Short mmCIF file of C-alpha atoms in Angstrom, two decimals:
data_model
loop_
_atom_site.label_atom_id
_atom_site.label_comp_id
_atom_site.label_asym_id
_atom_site.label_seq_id
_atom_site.Cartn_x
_atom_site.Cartn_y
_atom_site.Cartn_z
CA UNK A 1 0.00 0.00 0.00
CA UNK A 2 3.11 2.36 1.06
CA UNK A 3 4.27 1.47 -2.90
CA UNK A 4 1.35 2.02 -4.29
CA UNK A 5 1.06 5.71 -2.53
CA UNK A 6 4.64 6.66 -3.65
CA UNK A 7 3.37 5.43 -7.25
CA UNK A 8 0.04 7.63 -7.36
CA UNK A 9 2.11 10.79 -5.77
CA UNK A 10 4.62 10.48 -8.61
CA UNK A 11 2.18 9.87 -11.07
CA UNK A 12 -0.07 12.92 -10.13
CA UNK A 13 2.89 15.44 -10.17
CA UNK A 14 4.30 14.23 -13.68
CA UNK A 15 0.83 14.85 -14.95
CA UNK A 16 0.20 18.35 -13.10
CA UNK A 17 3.36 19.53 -12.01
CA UNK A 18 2.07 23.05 -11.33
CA UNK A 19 -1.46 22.00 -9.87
CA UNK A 20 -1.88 23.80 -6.18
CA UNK A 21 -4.48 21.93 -4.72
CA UNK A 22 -4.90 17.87 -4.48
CA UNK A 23 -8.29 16.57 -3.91
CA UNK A 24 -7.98 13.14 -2.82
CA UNK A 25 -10.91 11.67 -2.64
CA UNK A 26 -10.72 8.47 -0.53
CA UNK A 27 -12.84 5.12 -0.28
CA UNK A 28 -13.27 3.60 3.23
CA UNK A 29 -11.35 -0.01 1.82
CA UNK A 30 -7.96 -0.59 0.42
CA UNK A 31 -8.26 1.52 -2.30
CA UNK A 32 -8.45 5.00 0.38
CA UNK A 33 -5.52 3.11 1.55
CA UNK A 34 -3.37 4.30 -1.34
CA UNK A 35 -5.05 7.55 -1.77
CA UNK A 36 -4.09 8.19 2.42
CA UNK A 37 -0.61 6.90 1.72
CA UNK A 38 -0.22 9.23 -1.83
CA UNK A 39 -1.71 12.24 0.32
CA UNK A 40 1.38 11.63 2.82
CA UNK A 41 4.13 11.98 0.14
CA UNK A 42 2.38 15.40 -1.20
CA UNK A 43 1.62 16.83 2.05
CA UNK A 44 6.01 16.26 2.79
CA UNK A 45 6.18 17.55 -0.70
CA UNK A 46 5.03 20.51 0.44
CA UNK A 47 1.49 20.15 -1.76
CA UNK A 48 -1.90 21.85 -0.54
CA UNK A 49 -4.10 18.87 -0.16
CA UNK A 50 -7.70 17.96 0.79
CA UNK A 51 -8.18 14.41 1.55
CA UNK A 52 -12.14 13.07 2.19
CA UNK A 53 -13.81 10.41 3.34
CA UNK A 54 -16.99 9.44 4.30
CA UNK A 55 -17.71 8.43 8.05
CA UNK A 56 -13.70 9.04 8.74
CA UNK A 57 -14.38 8.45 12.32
CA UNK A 58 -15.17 4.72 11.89
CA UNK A 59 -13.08 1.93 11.85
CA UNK A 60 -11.60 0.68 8.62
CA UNK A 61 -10.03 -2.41 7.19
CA UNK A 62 -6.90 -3.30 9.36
CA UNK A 63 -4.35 -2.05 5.91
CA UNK A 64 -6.26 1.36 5.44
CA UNK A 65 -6.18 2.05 8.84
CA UNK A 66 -2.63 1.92 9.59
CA UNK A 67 -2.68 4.40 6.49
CA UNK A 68 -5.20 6.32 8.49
CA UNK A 69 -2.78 6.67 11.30
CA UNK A 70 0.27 7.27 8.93
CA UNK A 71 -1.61 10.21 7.39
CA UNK A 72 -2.96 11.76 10.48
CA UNK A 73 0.93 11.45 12.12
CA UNK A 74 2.26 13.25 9.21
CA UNK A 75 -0.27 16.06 9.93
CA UNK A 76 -3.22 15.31 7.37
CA UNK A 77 -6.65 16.74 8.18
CA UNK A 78 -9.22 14.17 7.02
CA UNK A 79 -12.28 15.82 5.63
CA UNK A 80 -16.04 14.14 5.46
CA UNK A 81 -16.66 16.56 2.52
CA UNK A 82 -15.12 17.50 -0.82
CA UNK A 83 -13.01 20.56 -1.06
CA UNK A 84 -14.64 24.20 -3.09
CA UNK A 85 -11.73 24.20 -5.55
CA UNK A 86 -8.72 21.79 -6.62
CA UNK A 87 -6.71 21.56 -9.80
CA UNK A 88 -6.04 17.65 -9.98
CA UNK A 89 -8.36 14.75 -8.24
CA UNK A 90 -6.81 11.38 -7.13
CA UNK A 91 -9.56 9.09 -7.08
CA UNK A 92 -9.57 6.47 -4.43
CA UNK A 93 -12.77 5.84 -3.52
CA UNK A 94 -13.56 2.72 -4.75
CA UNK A 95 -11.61 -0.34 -5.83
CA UNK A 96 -11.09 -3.42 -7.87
CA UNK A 97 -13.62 -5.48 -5.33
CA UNK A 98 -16.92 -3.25 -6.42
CA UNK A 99 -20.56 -5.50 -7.03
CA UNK A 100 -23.14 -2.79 -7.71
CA UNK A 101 -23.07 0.42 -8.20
CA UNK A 102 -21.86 3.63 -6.12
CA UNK A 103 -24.58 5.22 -3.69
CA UNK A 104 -24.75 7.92 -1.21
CA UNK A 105 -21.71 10.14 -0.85
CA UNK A 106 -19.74 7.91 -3.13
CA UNK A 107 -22.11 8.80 -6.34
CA UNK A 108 -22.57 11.98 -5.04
CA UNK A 109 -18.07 12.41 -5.47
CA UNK A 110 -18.43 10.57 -8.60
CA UNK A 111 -20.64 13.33 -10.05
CA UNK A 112 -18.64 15.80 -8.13
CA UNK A 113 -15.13 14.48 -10.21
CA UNK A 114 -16.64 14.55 -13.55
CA UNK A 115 -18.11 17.67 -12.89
CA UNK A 116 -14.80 19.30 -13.48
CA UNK A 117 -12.47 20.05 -16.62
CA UNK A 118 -9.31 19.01 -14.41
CA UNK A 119 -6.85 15.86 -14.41
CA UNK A 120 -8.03 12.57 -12.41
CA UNK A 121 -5.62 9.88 -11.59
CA UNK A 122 -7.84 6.79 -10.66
CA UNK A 123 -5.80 4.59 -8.39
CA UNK A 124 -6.00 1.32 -9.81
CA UNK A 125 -9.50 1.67 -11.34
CA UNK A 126 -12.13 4.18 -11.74
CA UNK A 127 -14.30 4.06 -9.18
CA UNK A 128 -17.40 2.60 -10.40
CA UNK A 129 -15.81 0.52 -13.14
CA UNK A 130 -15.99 -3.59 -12.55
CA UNK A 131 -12.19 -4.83 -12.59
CA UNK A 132 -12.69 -8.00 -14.50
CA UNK A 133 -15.63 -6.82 -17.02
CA UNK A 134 -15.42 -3.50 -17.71
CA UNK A 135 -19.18 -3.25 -16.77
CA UNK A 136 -20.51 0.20 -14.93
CA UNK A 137 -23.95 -0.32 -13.36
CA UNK A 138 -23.86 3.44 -12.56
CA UNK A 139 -21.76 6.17 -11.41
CA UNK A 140 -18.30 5.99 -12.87
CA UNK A 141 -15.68 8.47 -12.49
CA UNK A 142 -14.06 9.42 -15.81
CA UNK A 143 -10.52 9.39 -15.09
CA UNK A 144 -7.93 10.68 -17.72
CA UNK A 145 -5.32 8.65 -16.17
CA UNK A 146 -5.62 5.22 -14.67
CA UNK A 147 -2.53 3.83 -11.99
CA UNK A 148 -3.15 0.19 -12.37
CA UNK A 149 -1.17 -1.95 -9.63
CA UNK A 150 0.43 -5.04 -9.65
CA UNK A 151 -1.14 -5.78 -13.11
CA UNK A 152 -3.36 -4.86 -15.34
CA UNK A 153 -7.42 -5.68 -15.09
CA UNK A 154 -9.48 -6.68 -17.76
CA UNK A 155 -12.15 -4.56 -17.20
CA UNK A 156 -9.60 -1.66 -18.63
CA UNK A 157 -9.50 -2.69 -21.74
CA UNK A 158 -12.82 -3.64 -22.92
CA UNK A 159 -16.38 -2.18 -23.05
CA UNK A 160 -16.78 0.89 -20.72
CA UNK A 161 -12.90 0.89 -19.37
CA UNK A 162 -11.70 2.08 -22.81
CA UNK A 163 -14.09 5.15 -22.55
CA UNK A 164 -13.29 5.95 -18.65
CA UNK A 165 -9.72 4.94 -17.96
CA UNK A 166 -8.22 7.78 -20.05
CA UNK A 167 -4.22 7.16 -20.43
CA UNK A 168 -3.35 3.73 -18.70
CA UNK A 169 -0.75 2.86 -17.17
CA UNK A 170 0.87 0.06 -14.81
CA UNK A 171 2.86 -0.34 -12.05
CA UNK A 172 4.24 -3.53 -10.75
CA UNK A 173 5.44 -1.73 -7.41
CA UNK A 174 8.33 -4.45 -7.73
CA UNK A 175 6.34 -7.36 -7.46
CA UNK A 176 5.63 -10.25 -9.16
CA UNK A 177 1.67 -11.31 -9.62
CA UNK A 178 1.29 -14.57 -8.66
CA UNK A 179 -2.39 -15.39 -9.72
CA UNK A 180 -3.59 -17.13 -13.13
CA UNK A 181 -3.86 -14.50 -15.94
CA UNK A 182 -7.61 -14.42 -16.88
CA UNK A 183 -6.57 -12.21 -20.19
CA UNK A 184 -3.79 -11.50 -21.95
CA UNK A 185 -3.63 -8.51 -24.54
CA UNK A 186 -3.53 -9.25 -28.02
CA UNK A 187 -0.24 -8.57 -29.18
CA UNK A 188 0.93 -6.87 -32.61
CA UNK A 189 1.52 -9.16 -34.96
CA UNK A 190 5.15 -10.03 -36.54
CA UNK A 191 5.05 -8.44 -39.73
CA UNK A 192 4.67 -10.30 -42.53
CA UNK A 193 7.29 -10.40 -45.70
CA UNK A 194 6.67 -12.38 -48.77
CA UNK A 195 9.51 -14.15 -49.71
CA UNK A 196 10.87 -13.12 -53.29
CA UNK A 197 10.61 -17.21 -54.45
CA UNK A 198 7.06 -17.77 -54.40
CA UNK A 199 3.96 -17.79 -56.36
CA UNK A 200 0.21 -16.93 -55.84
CA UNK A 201 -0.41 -20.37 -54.73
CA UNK A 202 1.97 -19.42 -52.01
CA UNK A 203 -0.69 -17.54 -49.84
CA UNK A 204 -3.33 -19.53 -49.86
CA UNK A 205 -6.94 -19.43 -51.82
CA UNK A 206 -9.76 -17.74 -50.12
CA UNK A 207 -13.22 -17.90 -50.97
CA UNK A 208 -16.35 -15.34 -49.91
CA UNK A 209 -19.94 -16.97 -50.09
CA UNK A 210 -22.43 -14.33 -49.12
CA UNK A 211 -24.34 -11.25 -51.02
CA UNK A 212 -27.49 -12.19 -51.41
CA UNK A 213 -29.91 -9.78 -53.94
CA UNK A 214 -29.43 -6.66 -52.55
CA UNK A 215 -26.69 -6.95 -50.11
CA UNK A 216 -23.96 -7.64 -52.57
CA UNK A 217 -22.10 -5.00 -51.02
CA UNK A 218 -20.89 -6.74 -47.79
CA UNK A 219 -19.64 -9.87 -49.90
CA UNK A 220 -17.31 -7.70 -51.99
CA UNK A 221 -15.82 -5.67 -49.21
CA UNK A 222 -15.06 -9.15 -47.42
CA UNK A 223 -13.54 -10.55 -50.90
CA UNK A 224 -11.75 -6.82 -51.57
CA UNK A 225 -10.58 -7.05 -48.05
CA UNK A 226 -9.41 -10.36 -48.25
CA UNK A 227 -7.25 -9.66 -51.88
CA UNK A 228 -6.16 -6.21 -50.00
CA UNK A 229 -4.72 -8.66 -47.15
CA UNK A 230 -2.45 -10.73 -49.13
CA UNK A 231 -4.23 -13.65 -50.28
CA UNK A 232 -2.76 -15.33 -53.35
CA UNK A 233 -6.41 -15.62 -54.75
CA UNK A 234 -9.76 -14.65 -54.27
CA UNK A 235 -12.93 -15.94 -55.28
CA UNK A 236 -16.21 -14.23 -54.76
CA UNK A 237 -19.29 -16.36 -55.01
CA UNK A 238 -22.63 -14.12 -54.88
CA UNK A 239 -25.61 -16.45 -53.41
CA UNK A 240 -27.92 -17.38 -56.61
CA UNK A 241 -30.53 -14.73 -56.23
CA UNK A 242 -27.92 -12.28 -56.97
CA UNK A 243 -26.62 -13.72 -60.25
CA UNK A 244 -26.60 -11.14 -63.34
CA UNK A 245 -27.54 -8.13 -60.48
CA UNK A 246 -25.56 -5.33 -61.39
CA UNK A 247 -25.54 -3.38 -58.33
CA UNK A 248 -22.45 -3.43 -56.95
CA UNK A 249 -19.21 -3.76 -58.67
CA UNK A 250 -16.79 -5.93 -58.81
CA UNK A 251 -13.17 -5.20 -59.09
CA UNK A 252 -11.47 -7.21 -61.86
CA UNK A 253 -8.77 -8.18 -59.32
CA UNK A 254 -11.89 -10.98 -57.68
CA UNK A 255 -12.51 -14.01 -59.75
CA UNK A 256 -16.16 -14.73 -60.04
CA UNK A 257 -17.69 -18.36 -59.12
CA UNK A 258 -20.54 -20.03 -58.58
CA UNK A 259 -21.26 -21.49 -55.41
CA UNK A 260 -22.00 -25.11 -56.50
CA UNK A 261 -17.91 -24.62 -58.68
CA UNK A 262 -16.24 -24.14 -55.66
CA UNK A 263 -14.15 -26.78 -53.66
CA UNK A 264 -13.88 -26.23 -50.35
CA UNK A 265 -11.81 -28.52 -49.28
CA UNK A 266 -8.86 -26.90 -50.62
CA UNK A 267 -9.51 -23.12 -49.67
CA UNK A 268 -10.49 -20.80 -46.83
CA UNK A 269 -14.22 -19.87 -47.21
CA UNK A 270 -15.67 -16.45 -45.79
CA UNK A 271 -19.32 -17.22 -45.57
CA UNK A 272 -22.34 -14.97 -44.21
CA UNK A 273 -21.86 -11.11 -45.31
CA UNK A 274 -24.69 -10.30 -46.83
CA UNK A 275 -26.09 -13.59 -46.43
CA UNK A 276 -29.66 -13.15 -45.49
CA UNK A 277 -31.82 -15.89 -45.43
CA UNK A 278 -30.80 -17.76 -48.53
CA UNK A 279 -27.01 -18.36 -46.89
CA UNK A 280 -28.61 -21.05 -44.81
CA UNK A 281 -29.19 -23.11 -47.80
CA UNK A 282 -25.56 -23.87 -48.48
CA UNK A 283 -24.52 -23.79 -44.76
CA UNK A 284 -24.56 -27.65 -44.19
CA UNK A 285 -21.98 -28.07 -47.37
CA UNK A 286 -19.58 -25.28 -45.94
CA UNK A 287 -19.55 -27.01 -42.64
CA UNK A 288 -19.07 -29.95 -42.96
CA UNK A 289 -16.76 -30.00 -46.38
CA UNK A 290 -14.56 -26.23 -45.40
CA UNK A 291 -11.08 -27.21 -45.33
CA UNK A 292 -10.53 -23.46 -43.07
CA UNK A 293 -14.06 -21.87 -42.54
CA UNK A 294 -14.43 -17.88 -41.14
CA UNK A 295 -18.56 -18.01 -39.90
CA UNK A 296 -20.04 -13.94 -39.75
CA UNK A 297 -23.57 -11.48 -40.28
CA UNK A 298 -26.42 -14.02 -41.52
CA UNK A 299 -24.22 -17.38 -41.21
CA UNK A 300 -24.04 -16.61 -37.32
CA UNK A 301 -27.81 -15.60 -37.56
CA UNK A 302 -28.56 -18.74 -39.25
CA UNK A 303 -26.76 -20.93 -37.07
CA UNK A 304 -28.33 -19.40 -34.48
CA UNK A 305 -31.69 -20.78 -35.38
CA UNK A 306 -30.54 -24.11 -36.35
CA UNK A 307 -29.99 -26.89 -33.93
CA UNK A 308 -28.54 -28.97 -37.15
CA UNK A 309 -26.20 -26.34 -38.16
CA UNK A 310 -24.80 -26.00 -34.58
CA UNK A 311 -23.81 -29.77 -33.97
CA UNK A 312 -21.94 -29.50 -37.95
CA UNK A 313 -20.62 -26.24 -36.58
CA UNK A 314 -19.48 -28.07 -33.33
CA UNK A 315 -18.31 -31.26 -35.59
CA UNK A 316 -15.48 -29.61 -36.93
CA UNK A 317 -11.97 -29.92 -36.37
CA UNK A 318 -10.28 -27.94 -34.08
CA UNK A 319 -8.47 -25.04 -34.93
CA UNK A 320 -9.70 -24.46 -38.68
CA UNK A 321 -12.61 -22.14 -37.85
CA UNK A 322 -13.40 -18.83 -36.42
CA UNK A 323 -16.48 -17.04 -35.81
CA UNK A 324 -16.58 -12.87 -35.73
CA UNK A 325 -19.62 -12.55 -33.93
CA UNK A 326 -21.07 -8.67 -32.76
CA UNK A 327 -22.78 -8.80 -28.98
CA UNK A 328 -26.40 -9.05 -30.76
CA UNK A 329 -24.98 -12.10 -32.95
CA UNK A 330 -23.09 -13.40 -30.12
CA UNK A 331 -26.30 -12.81 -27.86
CA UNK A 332 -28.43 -15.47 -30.58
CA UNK A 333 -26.09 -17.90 -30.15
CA UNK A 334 -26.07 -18.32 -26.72
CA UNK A 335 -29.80 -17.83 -26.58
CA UNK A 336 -29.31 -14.50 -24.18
CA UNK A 337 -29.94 -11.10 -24.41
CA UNK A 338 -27.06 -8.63 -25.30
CA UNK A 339 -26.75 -7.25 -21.82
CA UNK A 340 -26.30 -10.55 -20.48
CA UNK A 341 -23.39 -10.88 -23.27
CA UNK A 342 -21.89 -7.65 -22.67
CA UNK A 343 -21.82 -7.14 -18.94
CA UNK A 344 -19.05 -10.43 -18.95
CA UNK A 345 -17.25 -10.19 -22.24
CA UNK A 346 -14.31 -12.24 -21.64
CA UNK A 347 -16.72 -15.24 -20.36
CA UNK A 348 -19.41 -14.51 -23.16
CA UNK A 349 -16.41 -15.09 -25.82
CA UNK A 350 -15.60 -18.15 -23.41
CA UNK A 351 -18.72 -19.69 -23.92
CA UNK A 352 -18.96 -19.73 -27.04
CA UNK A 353 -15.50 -21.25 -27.68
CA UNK A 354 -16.09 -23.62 -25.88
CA UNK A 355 -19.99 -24.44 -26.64
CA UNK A 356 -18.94 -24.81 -30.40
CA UNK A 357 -15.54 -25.75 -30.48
CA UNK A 358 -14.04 -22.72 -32.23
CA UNK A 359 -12.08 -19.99 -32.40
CA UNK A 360 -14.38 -16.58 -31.45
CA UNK A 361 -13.47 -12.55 -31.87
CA UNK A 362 -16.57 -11.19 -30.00
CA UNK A 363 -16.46 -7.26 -31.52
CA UNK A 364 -16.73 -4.51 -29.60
CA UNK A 365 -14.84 -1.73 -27.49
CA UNK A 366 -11.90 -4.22 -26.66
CA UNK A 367 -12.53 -7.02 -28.88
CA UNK A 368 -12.12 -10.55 -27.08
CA UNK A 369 -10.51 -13.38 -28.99
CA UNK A 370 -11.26 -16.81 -26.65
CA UNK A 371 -10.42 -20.53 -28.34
CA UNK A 372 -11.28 -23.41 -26.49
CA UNK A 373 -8.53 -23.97 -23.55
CA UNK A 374 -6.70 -20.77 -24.22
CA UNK A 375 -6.31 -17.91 -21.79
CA UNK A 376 -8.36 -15.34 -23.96
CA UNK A 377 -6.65 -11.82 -25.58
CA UNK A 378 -8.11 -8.46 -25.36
CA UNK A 379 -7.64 -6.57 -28.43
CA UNK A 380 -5.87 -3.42 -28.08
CA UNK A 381 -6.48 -1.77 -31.29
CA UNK A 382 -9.07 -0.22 -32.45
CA UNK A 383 -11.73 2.93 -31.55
CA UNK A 384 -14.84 4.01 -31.98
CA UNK A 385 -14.29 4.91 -35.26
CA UNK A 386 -14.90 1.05 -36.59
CA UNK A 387 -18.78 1.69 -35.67
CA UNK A 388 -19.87 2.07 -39.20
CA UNK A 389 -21.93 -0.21 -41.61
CA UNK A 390 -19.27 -3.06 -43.62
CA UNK A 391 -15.93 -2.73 -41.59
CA UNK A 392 -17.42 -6.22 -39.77
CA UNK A 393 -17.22 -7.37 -43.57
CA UNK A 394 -13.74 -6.08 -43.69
CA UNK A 395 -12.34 -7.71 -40.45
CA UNK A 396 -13.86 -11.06 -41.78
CA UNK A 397 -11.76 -11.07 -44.54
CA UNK A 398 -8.67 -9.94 -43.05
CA UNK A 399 -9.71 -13.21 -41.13
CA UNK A 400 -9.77 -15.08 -43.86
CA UNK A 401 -6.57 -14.07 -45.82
CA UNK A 402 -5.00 -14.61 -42.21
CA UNK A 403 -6.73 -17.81 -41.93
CA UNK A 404 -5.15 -19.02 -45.43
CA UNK A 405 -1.99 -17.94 -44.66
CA UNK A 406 -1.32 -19.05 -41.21
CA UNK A 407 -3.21 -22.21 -41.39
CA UNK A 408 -4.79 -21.95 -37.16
CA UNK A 409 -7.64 -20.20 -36.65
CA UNK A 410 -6.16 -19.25 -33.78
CA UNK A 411 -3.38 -17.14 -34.92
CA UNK A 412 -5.32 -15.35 -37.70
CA UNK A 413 -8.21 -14.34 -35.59
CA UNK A 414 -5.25 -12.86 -33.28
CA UNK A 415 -3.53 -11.23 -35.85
CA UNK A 416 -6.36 -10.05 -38.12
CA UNK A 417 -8.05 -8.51 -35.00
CA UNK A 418 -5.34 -6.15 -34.32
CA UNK A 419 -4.56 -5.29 -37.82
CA UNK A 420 -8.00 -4.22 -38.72
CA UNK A 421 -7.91 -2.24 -35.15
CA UNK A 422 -4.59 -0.53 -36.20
CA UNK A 423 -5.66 0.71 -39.50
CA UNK A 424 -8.57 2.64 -37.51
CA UNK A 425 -5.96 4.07 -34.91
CA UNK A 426 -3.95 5.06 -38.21
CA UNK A 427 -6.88 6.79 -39.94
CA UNK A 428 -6.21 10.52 -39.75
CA UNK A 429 -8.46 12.31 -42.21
CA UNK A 430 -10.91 14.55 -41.19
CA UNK A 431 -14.11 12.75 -42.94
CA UNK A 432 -15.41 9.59 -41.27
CA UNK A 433 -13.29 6.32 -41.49
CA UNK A 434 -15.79 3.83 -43.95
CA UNK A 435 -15.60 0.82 -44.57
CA UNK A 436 -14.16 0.92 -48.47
CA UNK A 437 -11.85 3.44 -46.57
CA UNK A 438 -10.59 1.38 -43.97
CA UNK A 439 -9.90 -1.95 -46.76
CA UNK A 440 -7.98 0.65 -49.51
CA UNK A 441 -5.47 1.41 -46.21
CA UNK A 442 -4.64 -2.27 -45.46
#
């Protein structure tokens, strides 16, 4: 707790160096523990400092309270209120071991924090943020730094923690974490050179099944995506009630097939954008024939419904397959509603691994990728910026160029799911990334 103090004083006068006035704003567990021991170090440092807590004159938790007595020995008035005026906030109200949300003074501090334009240095987590989900049943304080200890949380990185935690970062405080990780982040991928003997048969053949009449669209961004991506060759194959539709074009680059010409058994088939309905018709083939299979959109939807199509889905073998499933998609599947899939990510993606043997990249702020008996990754990459109509249809195939390439579904959906992130975080023009955008900057 002493390190963790030290850490959060340090951390707070790199960020403000000039600020006058500290508002520390301290929980009654652990967590006020480090803000009591950071208030000590900036109170000898010669810092104007408010540090509150609610009920101060009760007993606390047997760590905080020798912090208690450290602060008050050193000479620090303990407030039950927040201070008029301050110029950086430490948070420390409320820690990693929060179940519901904030109420009473702690919402009331909450409010009070992101009331004002000023620096907040959440110690360990924002208060109000769940440590292993990300979830925030109400309150949360909107930090726009984060002092994770010891390691980092999950609940950081993925839904609400990217939009809260500002600028993360970690401090070890020169220990070594003993426990099981329940995440690892997705790292960047090696890159990738093609070596100057080879041939397009070198990179693998990939295949997109999809575009029904109207939705031809999604199938060519997934096929343009996948040729963008290094594939060796690319084969688009609209469903038959888009045959002889002239809609949407298609680049010269994609070779055109039907869907009864193609042999799956020696490619890597992208099946569902812009599926519809009618992509459930040639599902059962796909499953059970795909030598490397990437499952999104109306394939997911359809599977969804079909108790046959899961079991051939579930039949397969491992580590050939991976499904790119959005919470509503995901939420089918496991026959739950999307805020039952998004307020536990990391064990939503889980589930679904497991329940149909495959590997899964759940979308979303902080993309999970989960395989069956792998520690899942947290995707990194990526903003906000990806919420627009077709760049699902990209990342599926990225997926699948990945997918021919590296042969384990496991290692493209990794790599593919950062790529596609990066090329958002790279996007710099003023107009709105799309998704034709975000496949011409692969």
């Amino acid at each position: 707790m002493q390190r963790a103090g030290l850490a959060l004083a340090k951390l707070s006068l790199a960020v403000a160096p000039h600020a006058h006035v500290f508002w520390i704003a301290c929980g009654r567990g652990n967590n006020g523990g480090d803000g009591l021991e950071a208030a000590i170090h900036l109170h000898q440092w010669g810092k104007e400092i408010h540090v509150s807590m609610p009920a101060a004159d009760k007993p606390l938790p047997t760590d905080a309270g020798l912090a208690f007595a450290r602060a008050r020995q050193a000479g620090v008035a303990i407030h039950d209120h927040a201070p008029d005026q301050w110029d950086i906030c430490i948070d420390a109200l409320l820690g990693i071991g929060l179940t519901s949300a904030p109420t009473g003074t702690y919402a009331d501090w909450i409010g009070l924090i992101n009331s004002r334009s000023c620096d907040v240095i959440s110690a360990d987590i924002p208060s109000g943020l769940m440590a292993d989900t990300g979830d925030a049943p109400g309150a949360c304080v909107n930090a726009t730094h984060t002092l994770s200890m010891l390691r980092l949380k999950p609940g950081l990185l993925t839904l609400h923690g990217r939009d809260v935690c500002g600028n993360v970062w970690l401090n070890t405080l020169g220990l070594e974490s003993t426990a099981e990780p329940t995440a690892w982040l997705n790292p960047m991928p090696a890159a990738y050179h093609r070596p100057h003997l080879s041939h397009k048969g070198s990179f693998g053949d990939v295949a997109v099944a999809g575009g029904t009449r109207g939705m031809q669209g999604a199938a060519v961004l997934a096929a343009r995506a996948a040729l963008q991506s290094g594939a060796g060759r690319v084969y688009l194959a609209l469903l038959p009630s888009a045959n002889g539709e002239a809609s949407v074009k298609v680049p010269a680059d994609l070779m055109q097939r039907h869907t009864d010409a193609l042999q799956p058994q020696q490619l890597t088939l992208v099946v569902g954008c812009g599926g519809g309905e009618e992509i459930a018709h040639t599902l059962p083939r796909w499953l059970m024939e795909s030598k490397h299979l990437v499952l999104d959109a109306d394939a997911l939807n359809a599977i969804a419904a079909s108790a046959n199509l899961q079991k051939l889905l579930q039949g397969r073998a491992g580590d050939t397959t991976v499904i790119t499933p959005h919470p509503l998609e995901a939420a089918r599947l496991l026959g739950c509603s999307v805020g039952e899939v998004q307020a536990d990510r990391l064990r939503s993606a889980q589930f679904l691994a497991k329940q149909f043997k495959c590997t899964v990249i759940l979308k979303g702020s902080g993309s999970i990728i989960a395989a069956p008996d792998r520690v899942p990754h947290i995707n990194p990459s990526g903003n906000g910026k990806l919420a627009i109509a077709g760049t699902g249809d990209v990342l599926a195939g990225m997926t699948g160029a990945a997918l021919a390439r590296h042969a384990s579904a496991w290692k493209a959906a990794c790599a593919a799911c950062y790529h596609h992130g990066a090329l958002a975080d790279q996007w710099v023009k003023r107009t709105s990334l799309t998704a034709s955008g975000l496949l011409e900057s692969i």
